[in-house]
Amino acid sequence: MSSESMALLGDEAIAMGAIHSGISAAYAYPGTPATEIQEAIQKYVAAYPDPKINSAWSINEKVAMEEAVGASLIGKRSLVNMKHVGVNVAADPFMNAAITGCGGGIVIAAADDPSMHSSQNEQDSRYYADFAKIPCFEPSNQQQAYDMTREAFDIAEKYEVPILLRLTTRLAHTRARVSFAKPRGQNELKLPDNFKKWTLLPSNARPQYKKLLQKQKDLIAYSDASAFNELKITKGSKLGIITSGLGYNYLMENIQDGSIECSILRIGVYPLPEKKIKELASSCQEILVIEEGYPYIERYLPSYLMRFGINVSVKGKLDGTLPEQGELTPGIVRAALGMGSLENCESDTSGLVRPRPPALCKGCPHHDTYLALNEALKGKEKERIVFSDIGCYTLGAYPPYETIHSCLCMGASISMAKAAAENGLKYAVAVIGDSTFDHSGITPLLEGIKRENPFTVVIVDNSTTAMTGGQDTICGETALEKLVVGMGIDQKHLRRIIPLPKQHEQNVKVFEEELEYAGPSVIIALRKCIQIK
Amino acid sequence: MKKDIIFAGVGGQGIVSAAAMIVTQVDKLGFQCKQNEVHGMAQRGGSVVCHVRISDGQIYSDIIPKGSADLILATEPMEALRYIEYLSKDGTVITSNRPFKNIDYPDEKDIINSIEKRSNSIVVDANGLVDELKNERVINVAMIGALSKAIGIEGLKDGILKDVEKRFSKKGEAVVQLNHKAFEFGEAAVQ
């Protein structure tokens, strides 16, 4: 890309940072608020196909993470990107990649979603970096998202550790101008000198883990020296503030006029910089920690202070100065600073504003599937549960459908329905989309079919990953059917329906028949998402 | 100079594109900008909001602090009210009068009255516009016309009109003219 700056979303800034770092591949599964990272790379690849960057969607986050380790082993750089709960799926290779360490650089961009705009929890990915004992970068603006991605690849290779880059929803989805640095070429293919570090037999894993522990001192020294950990001491000020990510932006929004005197340590790199924390703590009497997500820095802080023998009080989320739940806002930070509210008193809308939750589109195939399923289940309310999954069809929990009764995590609909069936529920139904099925539904279905559990799996195949904006499904339609056949389902109980109003009566009948069947059945409701062009 | 603008509407109405149209031009004029967008679940017919911040100085927060927005631009009147707590005391509401009824909707007159009784409110007669031009898709351009006049940044109107021409020229001169008319219709609603 020739232009030296562009207005980019935080997600896109990470994408450009990775491209300019010379990645050979980007591995990802779509999920809000991370989706636009991979999409930006795909757009770039479409416009600039040479040199090649592999950027097709992965089947799930675990596979994505493993793919990155594969590329790393042969010396290539790659970016893994996903939403926060995706890191749970990728946790096994993620934790172990910290032990193998990197060949070519691996950066894992994890987008957290405090306030759960489009998620089922608000877990904080910094804990994963800590858990794996690898560095974490946390940008607070779009320029830093780019700059940190660039630096993260170099650090990953210098210290031979994967790096986690943590961002949150508002940063991911805010557009601002970003200046680019000189792009770097891709790594040459290079096979490792020895394969011990890549082969985690206990005898190899023990020395590798020891190495990882020994690196920690160097990583803390790096963190202390990093300009991304920025310390500004205001002499004589009693208040010290430690902040990170968007917390910094909201702090500065409120105090840019100089209304509050304080020393500030902005954290951009973890492990936490010991010397800078000591310096800040020595300069003040009270520390306020402003961080988005869990009180991570705040929990670590007392152990540092104790070690330094410094006695200052710490405020933040744990003592209720800031709320533990939900994303930060400028107003919340303002209140924590003890400043008066800016909020408009004339905001009474006297009951005129009603909730407008997201809903299935007009003409959505899931609409017809749910109407038919509801009718087939009528009168069976005391003996049925419809377990569901992650996708547009989760909206079937809302009126007018109220068809589904659970949503836990990717693929869980099938495992839960299977378990309910074998523990005595008469009508155990799972509803799962094609992309979610590919992601995590195949293994539980295989188990249910082989165990001959009496349950009904409805695969609502709209041939796309609709909720995140329509990414390609790896295996749908005929191929999906063949996959289910290959698992050994009795083909009389592999049914196909077309979810259309005119098919309603027929579809109800198929559901009714399979609900009564005392073995595993799969009903594929096949109709393309109306948003696919 | 600082303009904080809330763009509000319903998923599918093109709120993100409308905000991007303004920001792209303002960015070209050399101002600092931040545009926070909604992606994901809420875009499925739910309430959608964009925070647009324009300044000649540094912008820190990605979202507008409650009580300090200069403007709310809404393509749907109930959505204008939903974000009213973001507006500063002397802030302006610019809204379309055309409701989007995919929920149990209160009496739309009550909503319009509640907006009109505010001292700085501009109700763009989108219903009238659609009757006149027989096209629902031009509402956004009309709302952008109203906003462009209300924020009064020099060069913004020209930039937007050029952008409109670029976007719609493939569809023919008639479509470009239709959008120009819609833009002017929106402008005329602002005194």
XYZ file of C-alpha atoms in Angstrom:
724
model
C 0.000 0.000 0.000
C 1.570 3.240 -1.144
C -0.294 5.774 1.009
C 1.508 6.626 4.226
C -1.580 7.042 6.340
C -5.200 5.916 6.312
C -8.311 6.249 8.453
C -8.665 2.774 9.951
C -10.658 0.875 12.541
C -8.525 -0.457 15.389
C -9.068 -3.893 13.866
C -7.856 -2.677 10.472
C -4.841 -1.002 12.052
C -3.804 -4.376 13.479
C -4.321 -5.949 10.052
C -2.092 -3.355 8.390
C 0.467 -3.661 11.183
C 0.634 -7.403 10.597
C 0.857 -7.051 6.816
C 3.658 -4.503 7.149
C 5.403 -6.861 9.599
C 5.789 -9.380 6.814
C 3.245 -12.016 7.803
C 2.962 -15.002 5.511
C -0.432 -15.940 6.903
C -3.354 -14.794 9.041
C -5.475 -17.411 10.778
C -8.833 -16.557 12.310
C -12.418 -17.467 13.002
C -14.969 -14.626 12.763
C -16.355 -13.131 15.957
C -17.363 -9.631 17.019
C -15.419 -7.422 17.747
C -12.446 -9.088 15.993
C -13.926 -9.965 12.576
C -12.713 -6.853 10.752
C -9.063 -7.778 11.354
C -9.144 -10.780 9.050
C -11.548 -9.074 6.643
C -9.103 -6.204 6.217
C -6.291 -8.659 5.475
C -8.487 -10.460 2.947
C -9.327 -7.157 1.236
C -5.649 -6.269 1.102
C -4.760 -9.681 -0.306
C -7.450 -9.312 -2.980
C -5.911 -5.985 -4.052
C -2.255 -6.991 -3.623
C -1.937 -10.758 -4.171
C 1.850 -10.718 -4.295
C 3.646 -11.740 -2.098
C 1.127 -14.311 -1.051
C -0.516 -14.053 2.377
C -2.745 -16.992 3.338
C -5.856 -15.461 4.829
C -8.808 -17.826 4.362
C -10.959 -18.321 7.459
C -9.984 -21.212 9.703
C -12.557 -23.753 10.841
C -12.146 -22.712 14.480
C -9.769 -20.851 16.763
C -7.919 -23.953 17.972
C -7.068 -24.847 14.403
C -6.127 -21.213 13.698
C -3.681 -21.188 16.612
C -2.156 -24.515 15.569
C -1.803 -23.297 11.999
C 0.173 -20.328 13.282
C 2.501 -22.629 15.218
C 2.979 -24.700 12.068
C 3.958 -21.608 10.103
C 6.191 -20.474 12.960
C 8.059 -23.798 12.998
C 9.185 -23.240 9.424
C 10.222 -19.679 10.221
C 7.194 -17.755 8.916
C 5.322 -14.966 10.675
C 1.588 -15.168 11.183
C -1.208 -13.283 12.891
C -3.886 -15.226 14.761
C -7.025 -13.237 15.458
C -10.269 -13.955 17.252
C -12.738 -12.679 19.790
C -12.022 -13.192 23.480
C -14.072 -16.387 23.882
C -12.248 -17.761 20.850
C -9.122 -17.849 23.004
C -10.911 -20.440 25.168
C -11.266 -22.634 22.106
C -7.613 -22.034 21.207
C -6.407 -22.405 24.801
C -4.721 -25.789 24.414
C -2.332 -24.888 21.577
C -2.070 -21.341 22.976
C -0.746 -22.509 26.350
C 1.615 -25.002 24.776
C 2.910 -22.585 22.138
C 4.276 -20.595 25.068
C 6.340 -23.676 25.949
C 7.559 -24.426 22.432
C 8.143 -20.751 21.830
C 8.315 -19.140 18.392
C 10.371 -19.654 15.329
C 8.735 -17.119 13.027
C 6.806 -14.554 15.059
C 3.295 -15.346 16.287
C 0.990 -12.551 17.406
C -2.443 -13.450 18.732
C -4.893 -10.536 18.547
C -7.733 -11.149 21.009
C -10.636 -8.716 21.031
C -12.459 -8.491 24.350
C -16.058 -7.370 24.572
C -16.736 -5.679 27.920
C -20.450 -4.845 28.239
C -21.122 -7.945 26.104
C -22.282 -6.037 23.031
C -22.146 -9.290 21.043
C -20.863 -11.912 23.485
C -21.825 -14.231 26.294
C -19.203 -13.031 28.788
C -16.650 -10.263 29.313
C -13.517 -12.272 30.099
C -10.241 -10.367 30.028
C -7.616 -11.806 27.682
C -4.727 -10.308 29.647
C -5.192 -13.218 32.054
C -4.438 -15.634 29.241
C -1.130 -13.922 28.528
C -0.336 -14.060 32.220
C -1.458 -17.707 32.438
C 0.849 -18.659 29.564
C 3.633 -16.341 30.839
C 3.905 -14.505 27.552
C 3.947 -10.741 26.943
C 0.744 -8.842 26.287
C 0.456 -5.608 24.319
C -2.534 -3.364 24.961
C -2.996 -0.367 22.643
C -5.097 2.607 23.634
C -5.607 4.042 20.182
C -5.564 3.021 16.534
C -2.026 4.307 15.923
C -0.764 2.213 18.815
C -2.690 -0.777 17.471
C -0.583 -0.491 14.321
C 2.710 0.333 16.063
C 2.336 -2.373 18.701
C 1.536 -5.031 16.111
C 4.748 -4.080 14.303
C 6.779 -4.247 17.495
C 5.069 -7.419 18.754
C 6.354 -9.457 15.810
C 9.923 -8.324 16.431
C 9.664 -9.051 20.158
C 8.113 -12.464 19.470
C 11.155 -13.422 17.435
C 13.692 -11.724 19.702
C 12.498 -13.533 22.834
C 11.079 -16.547 20.998
C 7.652 -16.210 22.624
C 4.220 -15.712 21.086
C 2.679 -12.324 21.939
C -0.927 -11.627 22.843
C -2.310 -8.320 21.609
C -5.383 -7.380 23.589
C -7.965 -4.900 22.448
C -11.535 -4.091 23.430
C -14.695 -3.344 21.463
C -14.539 0.448 21.225
C -10.918 0.449 20.120
C -11.597 -2.310 17.602
C -14.516 -0.403 16.112
C -13.318 3.182 16.160
C -11.891 4.650 12.993
C -9.038 7.154 13.189
C -6.076 8.153 11.056
C -3.071 5.852 11.304
C 0.422 6.558 9.928
C 2.397 3.660 8.543
C 6.046 2.771 9.007
C 8.193 1.175 6.303
C 6.859 -2.298 5.466
C 9.082 -5.299 6.074
C 9.334 -8.318 3.785
C 8.271 -11.860 4.639
C 10.585 -14.335 6.356
C 12.368 -16.975 4.312
C 11.459 -20.587 4.939
C 13.845 -21.909 7.604
C 13.702 -25.326 9.237
C 14.638 -25.494 12.933
C 18.134 -26.684 13.883
C 16.610 -29.170 16.255
C 13.090 -30.330 16.893
C 13.240 -30.883 20.630
C 11.585 -27.604 21.515
C 8.750 -28.390 19.095
C 8.154 -31.868 20.505
C 6.646 -31.449 23.937
C 7.420 -34.805 25.435
C 7.901 -34.292 29.176
C 11.656 -34.602 28.762
C 11.613 -31.717 26.266
C 8.848 -29.701 27.861
C 10.642 -29.412 31.232
C 13.701 -27.579 29.873
C 11.466 -25.498 27.609
C 9.329 -24.411 30.549
C 12.479 -23.586 32.499
C 13.612 -21.396 29.606
C 10.237 -19.643 29.606
C 10.581 -18.928 33.321
C 14.113 -17.637 32.807
C 12.876 -15.269 30.099
C 10.549 -13.520 32.540
C 13.290 -11.254 33.942
C 14.260 -10.154 30.443
C 10.639 -9.553 29.565
C 10.117 -7.367 32.636
C 13.292 -5.438 31.741
C 11.942 -4.993 28.206
C 8.634 -3.816 29.616
C 10.375 -1.301 31.888
C 12.351 0.091 28.968
C 9.410 0.208 26.561
C 8.069 3.594 25.496
C 4.625 1.976 25.417
C 4.802 1.998 29.211
C 4.757 5.728 29.607
C 5.371 7.334 32.989
C 4.701 11.010 33.633
C 5.478 12.128 37.155
C 3.991 15.406 38.304
C 6.145 16.478 41.243
C 4.239 17.034 44.450
C 1.024 15.421 43.286
C -0.541 13.025 45.767
C -2.532 11.044 43.237
C -0.941 8.445 40.995
C -2.956 6.840 38.226
C -2.141 3.557 36.502
C -4.201 3.050 33.398
C -4.269 1.059 30.189
C -6.159 0.776 26.907
C -9.276 2.905 26.653
C -9.003 3.767 30.347
C -6.194 6.147 29.357
C -8.367 7.841 26.731
C -11.229 8.379 29.151
C -8.829 9.689 31.784
C -7.291 12.208 29.381
C -10.710 13.200 28.044
C -11.583 14.354 31.550
C -8.309 15.917 32.677
C -6.881 17.380 29.468
C -7.834 20.846 30.725
C -5.461 20.331 33.652
C -8.286 20.236 36.178
C -6.705 17.402 38.159
C -3.068 17.141 39.089
C -1.736 13.598 39.023
C 1.134 11.373 37.946
C 0.231 8.872 35.244
C 1.623 5.500 34.274
C 0.080 4.247 31.041
C 0.562 0.502 30.637
C 0.888 -0.728 27.066
C 3.119 -3.771 27.607
C 2.916 -6.635 30.114
C 4.472 -8.199 32.198
C 4.075 -5.073 34.296
C 7.099 -2.744 34.413
C 8.408 -3.108 37.973
C 10.684 -0.078 38.063
C 8.111 2.279 36.638
C 5.490 1.087 39.109
C 7.962 1.594 41.926
C 8.781 5.072 40.724
C 5.125 6.036 40.485
C 4.265 4.523 43.862
C 7.186 6.325 45.503
C 5.917 9.643 44.186
C 2.349 9.569 45.469
C 0.087 8.674 48.374
C -2.759 7.023 46.565
C -3.007 5.024 43.361
C -6.141 4.833 41.243
C -6.168 2.032 38.674
C -8.303 2.670 35.585
C -8.387 -0.374 33.328
C -11.017 -1.846 31.034
C -12.017 -5.415 31.813
C -11.113 -7.258 34.997
C -9.096 -5.573 37.768
C -5.918 -7.225 36.512
C -3.325 -4.530 37.238
C -5.162 -3.702 40.447
C -4.843 -7.284 41.720
C -1.140 -7.450 40.903
C -0.316 -4.093 42.400
C -0.386 -4.887 46.165
C 2.198 -7.663 45.770
C 4.551 -5.237 44.004
C 4.002 -2.550 46.628
C 4.631 -5.025 49.424
C 7.859 -6.134 47.798
C 8.994 -2.518 47.412
C 7.944 -1.764 51.008
C 5.787 1.120 49.803
C 2.609 1.889 51.653
C 0.090 3.653 49.439
C -3.616 2.963 49.140
C -4.984 1.457 45.945
C -8.372 2.296 44.462
C -10.127 0.852 41.462
C -12.680 -1.817 40.751
C -12.127 -3.940 43.855
C -13.152 -1.189 46.289
C -16.042 -0.020 44.102
C -14.452 3.255 42.940
C -15.086 1.913 39.438
C -17.732 -0.676 38.491
C -16.481 -4.241 37.946
C -19.020 -5.012 35.257
C -19.303 -3.442 31.833
C -17.066 -1.247 29.727
C -15.654 1.999 31.007
C -16.997 5.295 29.716
C -15.750 8.874 30.036
C -18.572 9.479 32.547
C -17.663 6.503 34.741
C -14.019 7.568 34.836
C -15.097 11.125 35.577
C -17.053 9.965 38.600
C -14.085 7.883 39.814
C -11.936 11.023 39.654
C -14.481 12.799 41.855
C -15.410 15.290 39.139
C -18.965 16.592 38.673
C -21.249 14.962 36.142
C -21.723 16.475 32.685
C -24.918 14.570 32.127
C -27.943 16.288 30.788
C -30.724 16.664 33.322
C -33.289 17.168 30.565
C -33.016 13.617 29.402
C -36.491 12.517 30.480
C -38.097 10.701 27.590
C -41.182 9.721 29.625
C -41.470 6.133 28.566
C -41.391 6.927 24.845
C -38.214 4.998 24.195
C -38.766 1.269 23.969
C -36.134 -1.434 23.648
C -35.320 -2.380 20.065
C -33.389 -5.637 20.328
C -31.805 -7.231 17.266
C -34.156 -9.548 15.378
C -34.091 -12.036 12.543
C -34.367 -10.315 9.158
C -37.671 -10.371 7.278
C -37.611 -13.492 5.120
C -34.908 -15.213 7.205
C -34.927 -19.015 6.806
C -34.581 -19.442 10.590
C -38.016 -17.828 10.934
C -39.645 -20.663 9.031
C -37.596 -23.319 10.805
C -38.666 -21.986 14.196
C -42.347 -21.704 13.291
C -42.364 -25.340 12.166
C -40.374 -26.537 15.173
C -42.664 -24.647 17.566
C -45.698 -26.283 16.041
C -44.169 -29.746 16.185
C -43.339 -29.223 19.873
C -46.785 -27.889 20.813
C -48.221 -29.832 23.741
C -44.829 -31.321 24.595
C -43.716 -28.363 26.761
C -43.083 -30.482 29.855
C -40.949 -33.016 28.017
C -38.859 -30.918 25.684
C -35.822 -28.645 25.659
C -34.415 -26.951 22.574
C -30.691 -26.444 23.111
C -29.183 -23.846 20.856
C -25.893 -22.314 19.925
C -24.031 -19.196 18.796
C -25.367 -17.472 15.686
C -28.266 -15.456 14.290
C -30.590 -18.295 15.295
C -29.873 -17.512 18.971
C -32.333 -14.657 18.377
C -34.956 -17.436 18.426
C -34.876 -16.986 22.212
C -36.784 -13.699 21.804
C -40.476 -13.311 20.996
C -42.265 -14.052 18.769
C -40.418 -17.414 18.644
C -39.138 -18.245 22.136
C -38.160 -21.558 20.599
C -34.756 -22.061 22.193
C -33.884 -22.608 25.823
C -30.108 -22.518 26.000
C -26.987 -21.001 24.504
C -23.635 -21.759 26.140
C -20.759 -21.755 23.670
C -19.870 -22.884 20.164
C -21.049 -26.461 19.603
C -22.604 -26.950 23.048
C -26.141 -27.363 21.690
C -25.356 -30.871 20.459
C -23.385 -32.016 23.509
C -26.068 -30.686 25.866
C -28.959 -32.219 23.919
C -27.158 -35.545 23.792
C -26.589 -35.476 27.553
C -30.176 -34.450 28.263
C -31.397 -37.313 26.087
C -29.273 -39.948 27.773
C -30.292 -38.620 31.179
C -33.987 -39.020 30.547
C -35.392 -36.052 28.584
C -37.908 -37.290 26.038
C -37.560 -34.585 23.395
C -33.971 -33.313 23.339
C -33.408 -31.007 20.391
C -30.267 -29.174 19.277
C -30.371 -26.211 16.881
C -27.029 -25.239 15.369
C -25.887 -23.321 12.280
C -23.644 -24.664 9.528
C -20.597 -22.618 10.478
C -20.981 -23.363 14.194
C -21.454 -27.038 13.362
C -18.176 -27.079 11.423
C -16.484 -25.150 14.234
C -17.428 -27.386 17.170
C -20.488 -29.486 16.398
C -18.873 -32.356 14.515
C -17.282 -34.101 17.498
C -20.365 -34.159 19.781
C -22.575 -35.299 16.899
C -20.182 -38.139 16.109
C -20.348 -39.136 19.763
C -24.160 -38.975 19.856
C -24.533 -41.011 16.682
C -22.067 -43.687 17.807
C -23.743 -43.890 21.245
C -27.164 -44.051 19.557
C -28.620 -41.365 21.804
C -32.288 -40.498 21.235
C -31.951 -36.858 20.235
C -32.760 -34.592 17.322
C -30.155 -32.304 15.806
C -31.382 -29.505 13.552
C -28.628 -27.999 11.424
C -29.907 -24.661 10.154
C -27.722 -24.403 7.074
C -27.890 -20.897 5.602
C -24.518 -21.487 3.930
C -22.723 -18.644 5.677
C -21.507 -17.250 8.988
C -24.340 -14.739 9.069
C -24.127 -13.004 12.440
C -20.637 -11.685 11.817
C -21.454 -10.414 8.345
C -21.431 -13.413 6.020
C -18.071 -15.183 5.995
C -17.767 -18.398 3.998
C -18.588 -21.673 5.692
C -15.953 -24.383 5.261
C -18.394 -27.250 4.819
C -22.081 -26.716 4.066
C -24.877 -27.945 1.788
C -24.134 -31.261 0.025
C -20.709 -31.621 1.599
C -22.226 -31.156 5.044
C -24.794 -33.836 4.327
C -22.092 -36.248 3.198
C -20.132 -35.505 6.345
C -23.125 -36.466 8.518
C -23.675 -39.609 6.440
C -20.021 -40.481 6.962
C -20.498 -40.308 10.721
C -22.766 -43.315 10.416
C -26.228 -41.859 10.870
C -29.101 -44.143 9.866
C -29.970 -42.465 6.558
C -33.719 -42.812 7.178
C -33.157 -40.297 9.983
C -31.111 -37.817 8.034
C -33.877 -35.508 6.811
C -33.754 -32.422 4.644
C -36.253 -29.608 4.831
C -36.517 -26.306 2.995
C -37.514 -23.614 5.480
C -40.067 -21.697 3.426
C -43.643 -20.686 4.347
C -45.109 -22.911 1.631
C -43.279 -25.952 3.040
C -44.572 -25.355 6.547
C -46.957 -28.319 6.906
C -44.417 -30.706 5.430
C -41.651 -29.406 7.705
C -43.812 -29.751 10.826
C -44.419 -33.380 9.872
C -40.682 -34.076 9.482
C -39.990 -32.572 12.902
C -42.839 -34.555 14.484
C -41.610 -37.834 13.028
C -38.020 -37.350 14.096
C -38.957 -36.133 17.581
C -40.696 -39.481 18.128
C -37.739 -41.509 16.831
C -35.831 -43.104 19.725
C -32.374 -42.688 18.222
C -30.170 -39.963 16.777
C -31.665 -37.987 13.919
C -30.362 -35.039 11.966
C -32.610 -32.586 10.146
C -30.858 -30.202 7.795
C -32.887 -27.049 7.151
C -31.227 -25.724 4.026
C -31.898 -22.264 2.643
C -29.374 -19.494 1.913
C -29.169 -16.463 4.169
C -31.098 -13.608 2.526
C -28.131 -11.291 3.168
C -25.872 -13.293 0.837
C -25.568 -11.481 -2.435
C -13.406 23.751 17.039
C -15.035 20.611 18.351
C -18.120 18.802 17.060
C -19.360 15.672 18.760
C -22.162 14.020 16.815
C -24.290 10.991 17.670
C -25.619 9.180 14.587
C -28.625 7.067 15.548
C -30.975 4.762 13.693
C -32.076 1.206 13.181
C -29.819 -1.590 11.878
C -30.081 -1.655 8.087
C -30.804 2.094 7.703
C -27.216 2.868 6.776
C -26.120 4.755 9.883
C -22.516 3.579 9.704
C -22.262 4.601 6.034
C -23.803 8.007 6.726
C -21.314 8.651 9.516
C -18.455 7.448 7.310
C -19.533 9.822 4.534
C -19.198 12.804 6.867
C -15.985 11.627 8.502
C -14.252 10.865 5.193
C -14.820 14.441 4.040
C -13.981 16.104 7.343
C -10.810 14.020 7.528
C -9.843 15.255 4.054
C -10.337 18.835 5.240
C -7.590 18.247 7.787
C -9.549 17.823 11.026
C -8.870 15.145 13.627
C -11.684 12.565 13.633
C -12.793 9.485 15.497
C -15.745 7.397 14.431
C -16.996 4.634 16.705
C -19.228 2.120 14.960
C -21.496 -0.736 15.916
C -20.772 -4.094 14.305
C -22.219 -7.504 15.033
C -25.429 -8.540 16.678
C -27.061 -5.097 16.978
C -27.004 -4.612 13.216
C -29.835 -7.126 12.833
C -32.719 -4.630 13.015
C -31.688 -3.373 16.441
C -30.873 0.111 17.620
C -27.600 1.286 16.039
C -25.423 4.207 17.087
C -22.217 5.794 15.823
C -20.160 8.307 17.758
C -18.438 10.837 15.517
C -15.917 13.238 16.998
C -14.377 16.055 14.993
C -11.828 18.496 16.381
C -8.941 20.725 15.432
C -7.115 19.418 18.518
C -6.339 15.979 19.916
C -9.306 13.662 20.537
C -8.837 11.202 23.377
C -12.065 9.314 24.014
C -13.441 7.020 21.325
C -16.962 7.660 22.555
C -18.711 10.925 23.303
C -19.157 11.639 27.003
C -22.808 11.751 28.038
C -24.051 15.321 28.246
C -21.581 16.750 25.763
C -22.709 15.911 22.227
C -23.245 18.948 20.008
C -25.660 17.121 17.747
C -27.776 14.029 17.417
C -28.522 13.012 13.849
C -31.237 10.361 13.724
C -32.780 8.599 10.774
C -35.598 7.484 13.073
C -37.331 9.653 15.685
C -37.449 7.172 18.611
C -33.749 6.526 18.112
C -33.121 10.286 18.438
C -34.712 10.178 21.880
C -32.834 7.030 22.906
C -29.521 8.897 22.970
C -30.808 12.233 24.277
C -28.730 11.889 27.465
C -25.610 12.281 25.314
C -26.688 15.732 24.175
C -25.279 18.852 25.819
C -27.723 21.406 27.222
C -27.659 23.545 24.108
C -27.120 20.655 21.695
C -29.231 20.151 18.589
C -31.396 17.200 17.578
C -31.832 16.616 13.858
C -34.204 13.788 13.137
C -36.239 12.243 10.395
C -39.952 12.123 11.181
C -40.327 8.681 9.622
C -40.738 5.940 12.233
C -39.344 2.448 11.746
C -41.908 0.174 13.356
C -40.405 -3.254 13.908
C -41.433 -3.188 17.588
C -44.476 -2.291 19.670
C -44.310 1.427 18.837
C -45.748 4.277 20.930
C -47.838 7.021 19.326
C -45.426 8.629 16.876
C -46.966 12.070 17.467
C -45.888 11.914 21.105
C -42.340 11.214 20.002
C -42.236 14.068 17.499
C -43.816 16.429 20.069
C -41.253 15.474 22.646
C -38.463 16.295 20.183
C -40.053 19.488 18.910
C -40.506 20.954 22.355
C -36.737 21.003 22.790
C -35.327 24.427 21.970
C -32.842 23.258 19.348
C -34.599 20.665 17.308
C -34.892 20.168 13.596
C -37.382 17.671 12.272
C -36.723 16.775 8.651
C -39.950 15.819 6.910
C -38.677 12.513 5.556
C -42.262 11.367 5.027
C -42.793 14.346 2.725
C -39.496 13.704 0.985
C -40.357 10.101 0.266
C -43.789 11.182 -1.062
C -42.141 13.752 -3.286
C -39.249 11.693 -4.645
C -40.920 8.253 -4.428
C -37.765 6.771 -3.010
C -37.019 5.675 0.532
C -33.276 5.296 0.109
C -32.597 9.008 -0.174
C -33.509 9.760 3.455
C -29.899 9.341 4.552
C -28.626 11.853 2.034
C -31.295 14.330 3.152
C -30.200 13.860 6.768
C -26.589 14.412 5.728
C -27.683 17.594 3.939
C -29.265 18.869 7.146
C -26.210 17.952 9.200
C -23.785 19.499 6.747
C -25.622 22.811 6.975
C -25.989 22.619 10.763
C -22.302 22.035 11.511
C -21.168 24.673 9.033
C -17.700 23.370 8.204
C -16.358 25.135 5.135
C -15.854 22.839 2.168
C -17.897 19.997 3.665
C -20.906 20.429 1.371
C -18.780 20.412 -1.781
C -16.915 17.325 -0.645
C -20.111 15.423 0.116
C -21.762 16.369 -3.159
C -18.689 15.194 -5.068
C -18.778 11.944 -3.100
C -22.491 11.502 -3.864
C -21.760 12.007 -7.538
C -18.945 9.469 -7.439
C -21.063 6.879 -5.638
C -24.148 7.188 -7.817
C -22.811 8.158 -11.237
C -22.735 4.489 -12.257
C -26.482 4.370 -11.697
C -27.054 7.277 -14.033
C -27.540 11.023 -13.931
C -31.143 10.716 -12.692
C -30.018 8.978 -9.491
C -27.323 11.600 -8.905
C -29.930 14.351 -9.335
C -32.324 12.546 -6.983
C -29.658 12.504 -4.286
C -28.780 16.152 -4.892
C -32.436 17.022 -4.438
C -32.566 15.013 -1.227
C -29.444 16.791 0.039
C -30.997 20.191 -0.656
C -34.259 19.093 0.936
C -32.354 18.327 4.140
C -30.438 21.598 3.965
C -33.676 23.558 3.625
C -34.926 22.140 6.920
C -32.134 23.944 8.766
C -32.643 27.669 9.312
